């Protein structure tokens, strides 16, 4: 399972090339990026140049974010589709095979109606990504405070999200499986052991403070191994079911972290060493 | 638009043949039936015999009901699928091209999760019906008391149901458009005029008592023209947009009506004459 | 049925605005355009400006062409998808709801394998067009010489194309129905009368010389009414089944026509008057 | 990879229970069956009884055959769909997750048109099987004589079949991968090594005589290890890519084999031992 890093938790990582280079220097094999920044990089450096840079540093583009706004109006949604095709084109050119989005656990819209609209919109996104060989990963979001942040409960659990993926009905839709949401859903190793690894598009890793689980805040995460999530169990189970994709660190914080990126990357590298070792993975 | 009748409101109509015959005698051109009763009829009479009987009486099978239980567990749902294929086979053999189901406006399940499950299940039903040339009609249910009958609001309106049909994503899914639910959703003639008639699989007609609309009960319906629904507007608008399918009477009552079926059919025949005339349709 | 004109047969029609203006001056209500030229026009004039120009001249954009290369390699196909999304965005902004492509009746590829590839590729195109409210029209091509122009017969008839549309399986795919191909397939008025008009995305009109039908060349067409195709029957039948879309003139010629566009447009206007009158349509 | 056996090559294996028992006695862990015979068995023995019998003997139902006639007319196709649902219900009740069909490499129909029809029909079959958790396996058929047995070439190779599966477009369609067709397509170990094992629904094993590959007849197969196919390479590669499903023996012969089933099963058992050993699998 490849060690990856997102920009969340590593401060100002700079240009895509600085980010890739720094990630590589700290033992990471994958980074998350935005479609637009990849498109710009290809425009500046050419396909071959960008591909060579990645190869040279031993880094993959683990995923891009879903840039389309699918949570509000039809007009907003439609206006983002041409951009999505361009994102996909850039991502695919650099060997990226994932595009992910998060699912807020509550909504001010009617829950059932919004589910119908979102199902169709995410199906359209999956259909645009498919010819580029890109899979769409949906991230269920577990922290309890967000379940009541908006008026109506939507979905926040593993089983519900798998059922939603079936409703969307496209071959290339799966999970973005984040340890924070596994933890705040009070799931266990058995829940992972029952998963078909082909259902997982990407994994996020992070840690949670020692507070009651219902008080854990979505944007107050810790570095892997610095908190109470059973990351050894999490990683061990993912490895056991045969998941061989990217484990990408995502640390959301109330304020952007101020330490230099190199310091935060070193801390991330240590964090990964710690939890991989605890999981018997190195 | 063909005049049709369901068994709801016409008392004990007897066997499928008595029902068809009586319907024909009272000016009706279509009846609603159940797949199983059609299958039995074909077994008794043969395809040719049953087809000839319908032709002789100038009656079509307007629709069958969706016999699959899609509202509860996965096991219950799956156990009904082979039956659905048999229903479809019998219905198609007799020229029936519609299969309808109602959508309760609230649910004890999580609304978003149930929407995802129901989307997939109804897609499967549509896919089984499609090779038989049968369309699946979804009926939104408007009476206000049912919106809070179960714990969580689901969907009950026209726009939401059209969005749900798009989420289900199969070509052969449309609306069962019932005047009672048009009325209790406080929709108007304009809402019908904006509809693409190809989205309507079947129409139900009935009337409502002169009580505040939020107090109208789902199972306390009147014969067309005996209540306050603007059926002239309803029928006129459907005709204007080019709907040429069946208008089937469905009168749900608290207790089964006790008058002889012939009396109730005569009343239905009069009711249709009344409202068709008011709509300028005869 | 709206009178429309493509650039094929009217010489050098100039910019999109010259084309629209000239079309309007000659009684046409629709023009065909390319997505890229619409995108450029919107960039130059703004959405509102372009929409206003169309409205002012009483002209619609009847269709754009499918700019994606779906007939060759997977790489060529993929490289055109982002462009397709942009074409669709521009077209939809100007109220255009159709995007059409022609189907060559023979291929150097294995016919069955190419059918499988083309089915998937056209499905992807339809899926990209769908959120923009645009339908994909497939034009079967009848001239006999093209059936053996390449090594293996593909498809060229109405029934086969309808079956192919079902195989593609998306709601928004239909026919581009061209009189030349109706004629060279030796179809009749009855074949049109049996069509569901909702299956027709666009109609092309033109005429054929008085030579044996098997000798009719695809690129040697005449103006409507100047040849032997029963265009009165063609138009009358389309009108009778309820087709209310665009009838767009497409005259393919061996050499580009040299007369001034105004002369050719006048001839087109006369041609339409002639055949519409013969069909009892004006 | 589980050792399995079909009735082809083991003479008269008797009732489903005799077949299962004899298979178990000879080291097999899976058998192929027909949906109708499973339905009858369940009717006779009950679900629990049949499930217990399978468990007791350590045998799975590896696959059922696709009983629908999809190769001829639309009427024939439709008439088999209710049966398919019942087959699926019986198979699923006994834990069977595969339903397979063969693809003849030539056809008297127009190849492209037949591909379109077959795509839609097999999609319908896959959609009926899906709710039962059953995958549809398509077997490409390689022997050269069958490529010209009917008028028009259809498809017979691995790549074409994978493209066809994409055209069918349902999640639950994959390959029935048969060594005889791998051999007569002159494919190698590398072709297997590039496969995603999740694309393989079932594997058939058998052997071919030492004649030029273009002269190998489809119905003249040998027991594994008695011929010239590189079954060690075949099995080794399947194992290496992570295929963990059933390897089912299928020996088609010009005349039914006359030896007692026990003799033929012993020969099959030896054949498996031989080739599994050669592949380093035991």
PDB file of C-alpha atoms in Angstrom, chain C residues 151-278:
ATOM      1  CA  UNK C 151     -13.826  -4.234 -46.653  1.00  0.00           C
ATOM      2  CA  UNK C 152     -16.616  -5.320 -44.340  1.00  0.00           C
ATOM      3  CA  UNK C 153     -20.312  -4.445 -44.372  1.00  0.00           C
ATOM      4  CA  UNK C 154     -21.346  -2.521 -41.265  1.00  0.00           C
ATOM      5  CA  UNK C 155     -24.940  -1.192 -41.038  1.00  0.00           C
ATOM      6  CA  UNK C 156     -26.891   1.099 -43.349  1.00  0.00           C
ATOM      7  CA  UNK C 157     -30.592   0.610 -42.707  1.00  0.00           C
ATOM      8  CA  UNK C 158     -33.310   2.050 -40.491  1.00  0.00           C
ATOM      9  CA  UNK C 159     -34.134  -1.107 -38.514  1.00  0.00           C
ATOM     10  CA  UNK C 160     -30.487  -1.909 -37.849  1.00  0.00           C
ATOM     11  CA  UNK C 161     -29.833   1.619 -36.666  1.00  0.00           C
ATOM     12  CA  UNK C 162     -32.797   1.513 -34.287  1.00  0.00           C
ATOM     13  CA  UNK C 163     -31.459  -1.767 -32.891  1.00  0.00           C
ATOM     14  CA  UNK C 164     -28.066  -0.149 -32.503  1.00  0.00           C
ATOM     15  CA  UNK C 165     -29.587   2.771 -30.619  1.00  0.00           C
ATOM     16  CA  UNK C 166     -31.131   0.240 -28.221  1.00  0.00           C
ATOM     17  CA  UNK C 167     -27.730  -1.427 -27.808  1.00  0.00           C
ATOM     18  CA  UNK C 168     -26.130   1.935 -26.987  1.00  0.00           C
ATOM     19  CA  UNK C 169     -28.772   2.109 -24.280  1.00  0.00           C
ATOM     20  CA  UNK C 170     -28.910   5.813 -23.413  1.00  0.00           C
ATOM     21  CA  UNK C 171     -32.173   7.798 -23.317  1.00  0.00           C
ATOM     22  CA  UNK C 172     -30.848  10.615 -25.451  1.00  0.00           C
ATOM     23  CA  UNK C 173     -29.860   8.780 -28.632  1.00  0.00           C
ATOM     24  CA  UNK C 174     -31.996   8.812 -31.768  1.00  0.00           C
ATOM     25  CA  UNK C 175     -31.938   9.106 -35.537  1.00  0.00           C
ATOM     26  CA  UNK C 176     -30.696  11.678 -37.950  1.00  0.00           C
ATOM     27  CA  UNK C 177     -33.156  10.735 -40.684  1.00  0.00           C
ATOM     28  CA  UNK C 178     -31.987  11.813 -44.141  1.00  0.00           C
ATOM     29  CA  UNK C 179     -34.198  11.562 -47.245  1.00  0.00           C
ATOM     30  CA  UNK C 180     -31.237  10.430 -49.361  1.00  0.00           C
ATOM     31  CA  UNK C 181     -30.697   7.437 -47.115  1.00  0.00           C
ATOM     32  CA  UNK C 182     -34.415   6.702 -46.862  1.00  0.00           C
ATOM     33  CA  UNK C 183     -34.420   6.677 -50.669  1.00  0.00           C
ATOM     34  CA  UNK C 184     -31.270   4.595 -51.212  1.00  0.00           C
ATOM     35  CA  UNK C 185     -32.539   2.087 -48.650  1.00  0.00           C
ATOM     36  CA  UNK C 186     -35.637   1.864 -50.807  1.00  0.00           C
ATOM     37  CA  UNK C 187     -37.842   2.630 -47.825  1.00  0.00           C
ATOM     38  CA  UNK C 188     -41.350   3.939 -48.185  1.00  0.00           C
ATOM     39  CA  UNK C 189     -43.901   6.134 -46.517  1.00  0.00           C
ATOM     40  CA  UNK C 190     -45.064   3.195 -44.394  1.00  0.00           C
ATOM     41  CA  UNK C 191     -41.613   2.861 -42.851  1.00  0.00           C
ATOM     42  CA  UNK C 192     -41.915   6.449 -41.643  1.00  0.00           C
ATOM     43  CA  UNK C 193     -45.515   6.018 -40.499  1.00  0.00           C
ATOM     44  CA  UNK C 194     -44.388   3.230 -38.173  1.00  0.00           C
ATOM     45  CA  UNK C 195     -41.765   5.389 -36.499  1.00  0.00           C
ATOM     46  CA  UNK C 196     -42.183   6.850 -33.045  1.00  0.00           C
ATOM     47  CA  UNK C 197     -41.391  10.527 -33.725  1.00  0.00           C
ATOM     48  CA  UNK C 198     -39.533  10.780 -30.435  1.00  0.00           C
ATOM     49  CA  UNK C 199     -36.889   8.532 -32.015  1.00  0.00           C
ATOM     50  CA  UNK C 200     -36.008  11.249 -34.557  1.00  0.00           C
ATOM     51  CA  UNK C 201     -33.477  13.857 -33.440  1.00  0.00           C
ATOM     52  CA  UNK C 202     -33.137  15.665 -36.776  1.00  0.00           C
ATOM     53  CA  UNK C 203     -34.157  15.289 -40.414  1.00  0.00           C
ATOM     54  CA  UNK C 204     -32.031  16.029 -43.478  1.00  0.00           C
ATOM     55  CA  UNK C 205     -33.598  16.810 -46.832  1.00  0.00           C
ATOM     56  CA  UNK C 206     -32.156  16.746 -50.352  1.00  0.00           C
ATOM     57  CA  UNK C 207     -32.904  14.990 -53.633  1.00  0.00           C
ATOM     58  CA  UNK C 208     -31.425  12.359 -55.904  1.00  0.00           C
ATOM     59  CA  UNK C 209     -30.848  12.140 -59.660  1.00  0.00           C
ATOM     60  CA  UNK C 210     -32.883   9.874 -61.919  1.00  0.00           C
ATOM     61  CA  UNK C 211     -30.442   7.019 -62.063  1.00  0.00           C
ATOM     62  CA  UNK C 212     -30.907   3.451 -60.812  1.00  0.00           C
ATOM     63  CA  UNK C 213     -30.970   3.596 -57.033  1.00  0.00           C
ATOM     64  CA  UNK C 214     -27.949   1.344 -56.699  1.00  0.00           C
ATOM     65  CA  UNK C 215     -25.918   3.860 -58.702  1.00  0.00           C
ATOM     66  CA  UNK C 216     -26.844   6.902 -56.631  1.00  0.00           C
ATOM     67  CA  UNK C 217     -23.676   8.482 -55.234  1.00  0.00           C
ATOM     68  CA  UNK C 218     -23.572   9.839 -51.701  1.00  0.00           C
ATOM     69  CA  UNK C 219     -21.914  13.097 -52.672  1.00  0.00           C
ATOM     70  CA  UNK C 220     -23.961  13.874 -55.763  1.00  0.00           C
ATOM     71  CA  UNK C 221     -27.167  15.253 -54.344  1.00  0.00           C
ATOM     72  CA  UNK C 222     -29.690  17.659 -55.736  1.00  0.00           C
ATOM     73  CA  UNK C 223     -31.790  20.398 -54.228  1.00  0.00           C
ATOM     74  CA  UNK C 224     -35.147  19.261 -52.862  1.00  0.00           C
ATOM     75  CA  UNK C 225     -37.662  18.911 -55.651  1.00  0.00           C
ATOM     76  CA  UNK C 226     -35.064  18.812 -58.421  1.00  0.00           C
ATOM     77  CA  UNK C 227     -34.793  15.031 -58.354  1.00  0.00           C
ATOM     78  CA  UNK C 228     -36.805  11.869 -57.989  1.00  0.00           C
ATOM     79  CA  UNK C 229     -37.161  11.289 -54.254  1.00  0.00           C
ATOM     80  CA  UNK C 230     -40.796  11.314 -53.123  1.00  0.00           C
ATOM     81  CA  UNK C 231     -40.217  14.242 -50.801  1.00  0.00           C
ATOM     82  CA  UNK C 232     -43.919  14.976 -50.569  1.00  0.00           C
ATOM     83  CA  UNK C 233     -44.419  11.483 -49.184  1.00  0.00           C
ATOM     84  CA  UNK C 234     -41.354  11.850 -46.950  1.00  0.00           C
ATOM     85  CA  UNK C 235     -42.412  15.171 -45.436  1.00  0.00           C
ATOM     86  CA  UNK C 236     -46.073  14.258 -45.276  1.00  0.00           C
ATOM     87  CA  UNK C 237     -45.358  11.094 -43.350  1.00  0.00           C
ATOM     88  CA  UNK C 238     -43.013  12.853 -40.929  1.00  0.00           C
ATOM     89  CA  UNK C 239     -45.660  15.464 -40.299  1.00  0.00           C
ATOM     90  CA  UNK C 240     -48.318  12.813 -39.845  1.00  0.00           C
ATOM     91  CA  UNK C 241     -46.443  10.916 -37.142  1.00  0.00           C
ATOM     92  CA  UNK C 242     -46.057  14.174 -35.253  1.00  0.00           C
ATOM     93  CA  UNK C 243     -42.417  15.028 -35.925  1.00  0.00           C
ATOM     94  CA  UNK C 244     -42.104  18.722 -35.143  1.00  0.00           C
ATOM     95  CA  UNK C 245     -38.358  19.228 -35.280  1.00  0.00           C
ATOM     96  CA  UNK C 246     -36.019  20.630 -37.902  1.00  0.00           C
ATOM     97  CA  UNK C 247     -35.899  19.602 -41.579  1.00  0.00           C
ATOM     98  CA  UNK C 248     -32.395  20.647 -42.563  1.00  0.00           C
ATOM     99  CA  UNK C 249     -31.169  20.782 -46.117  1.00  0.00           C
ATOM    100  CA  UNK C 250     -27.885  19.002 -46.811  1.00  0.00           C
ATOM    101  CA  UNK C 251     -26.637  18.914 -50.399  1.00  0.00           C
ATOM    102  CA  UNK C 252     -23.328  17.088 -50.744  1.00  0.00           C
ATOM    103  CA  UNK C 253     -21.656  17.736 -54.101  1.00  0.00           C
ATOM    104  CA  UNK C 254     -18.512  16.413 -55.804  1.00  0.00           C
ATOM    105  CA  UNK C 255     -17.058  19.920 -55.958  1.00  0.00           C
ATOM    106  CA  UNK C 256     -17.998  22.827 -53.719  1.00  0.00           C
ATOM    107  CA  UNK C 257     -20.735  24.850 -55.429  1.00  0.00           C
ATOM    108  CA  UNK C 258     -19.374  28.082 -56.846  1.00  0.00           C
ATOM    109  CA  UNK C 259     -22.444  30.274 -57.091  1.00  0.00           C
ATOM    110  CA  UNK C 260     -22.777  33.019 -54.537  1.00  0.00           C
ATOM    111  CA  UNK C 261     -24.333  31.888 -51.289  1.00  0.00           C
ATOM    112  CA  UNK C 262     -27.290  34.235 -51.820  1.00  0.00           C
ATOM    113  CA  UNK C 263     -28.123  32.514 -55.099  1.00  0.00           C
ATOM    114  CA  UNK C 264     -27.868  29.079 -53.542  1.00  0.00           C
ATOM    115  CA  UNK C 265     -29.968  30.158 -50.568  1.00  0.00           C
ATOM    116  CA  UNK C 266     -32.632  31.502 -52.886  1.00  0.00           C
ATOM    117  CA  UNK C 267     -32.629  28.190 -54.708  1.00  0.00           C
ATOM    118  CA  UNK C 268     -32.915  26.408 -51.351  1.00  0.00           C
ATOM    119  CA  UNK C 269     -35.791  28.627 -50.310  1.00  0.00           C
ATOM    120  CA  UNK C 270     -37.602  27.813 -53.550  1.00  0.00           C
ATOM    121  CA  UNK C 271     -36.827  24.145 -53.112  1.00  0.00           C
ATOM    122  CA  UNK C 272     -38.410  24.137 -49.668  1.00  0.00           C
ATOM    123  CA  UNK C 273     -41.439  26.036 -50.898  1.00  0.00           C
ATOM    124  CA  UNK C 274     -41.875  23.507 -53.659  1.00  0.00           C
ATOM    125  CA  UNK C 275     -41.633  20.391 -51.552  1.00  0.00           C
ATOM    126  CA  UNK C 276     -43.548  21.733 -48.549  1.00  0.00           C
ATOM    127  CA  UNK C 277     -46.364  22.694 -50.918  1.00  0.00           C
ATOM    128  CA  UNK C 278     -46.297  19.277 -52.553  1.00  0.00           C
TER     129      UNK C 278
END
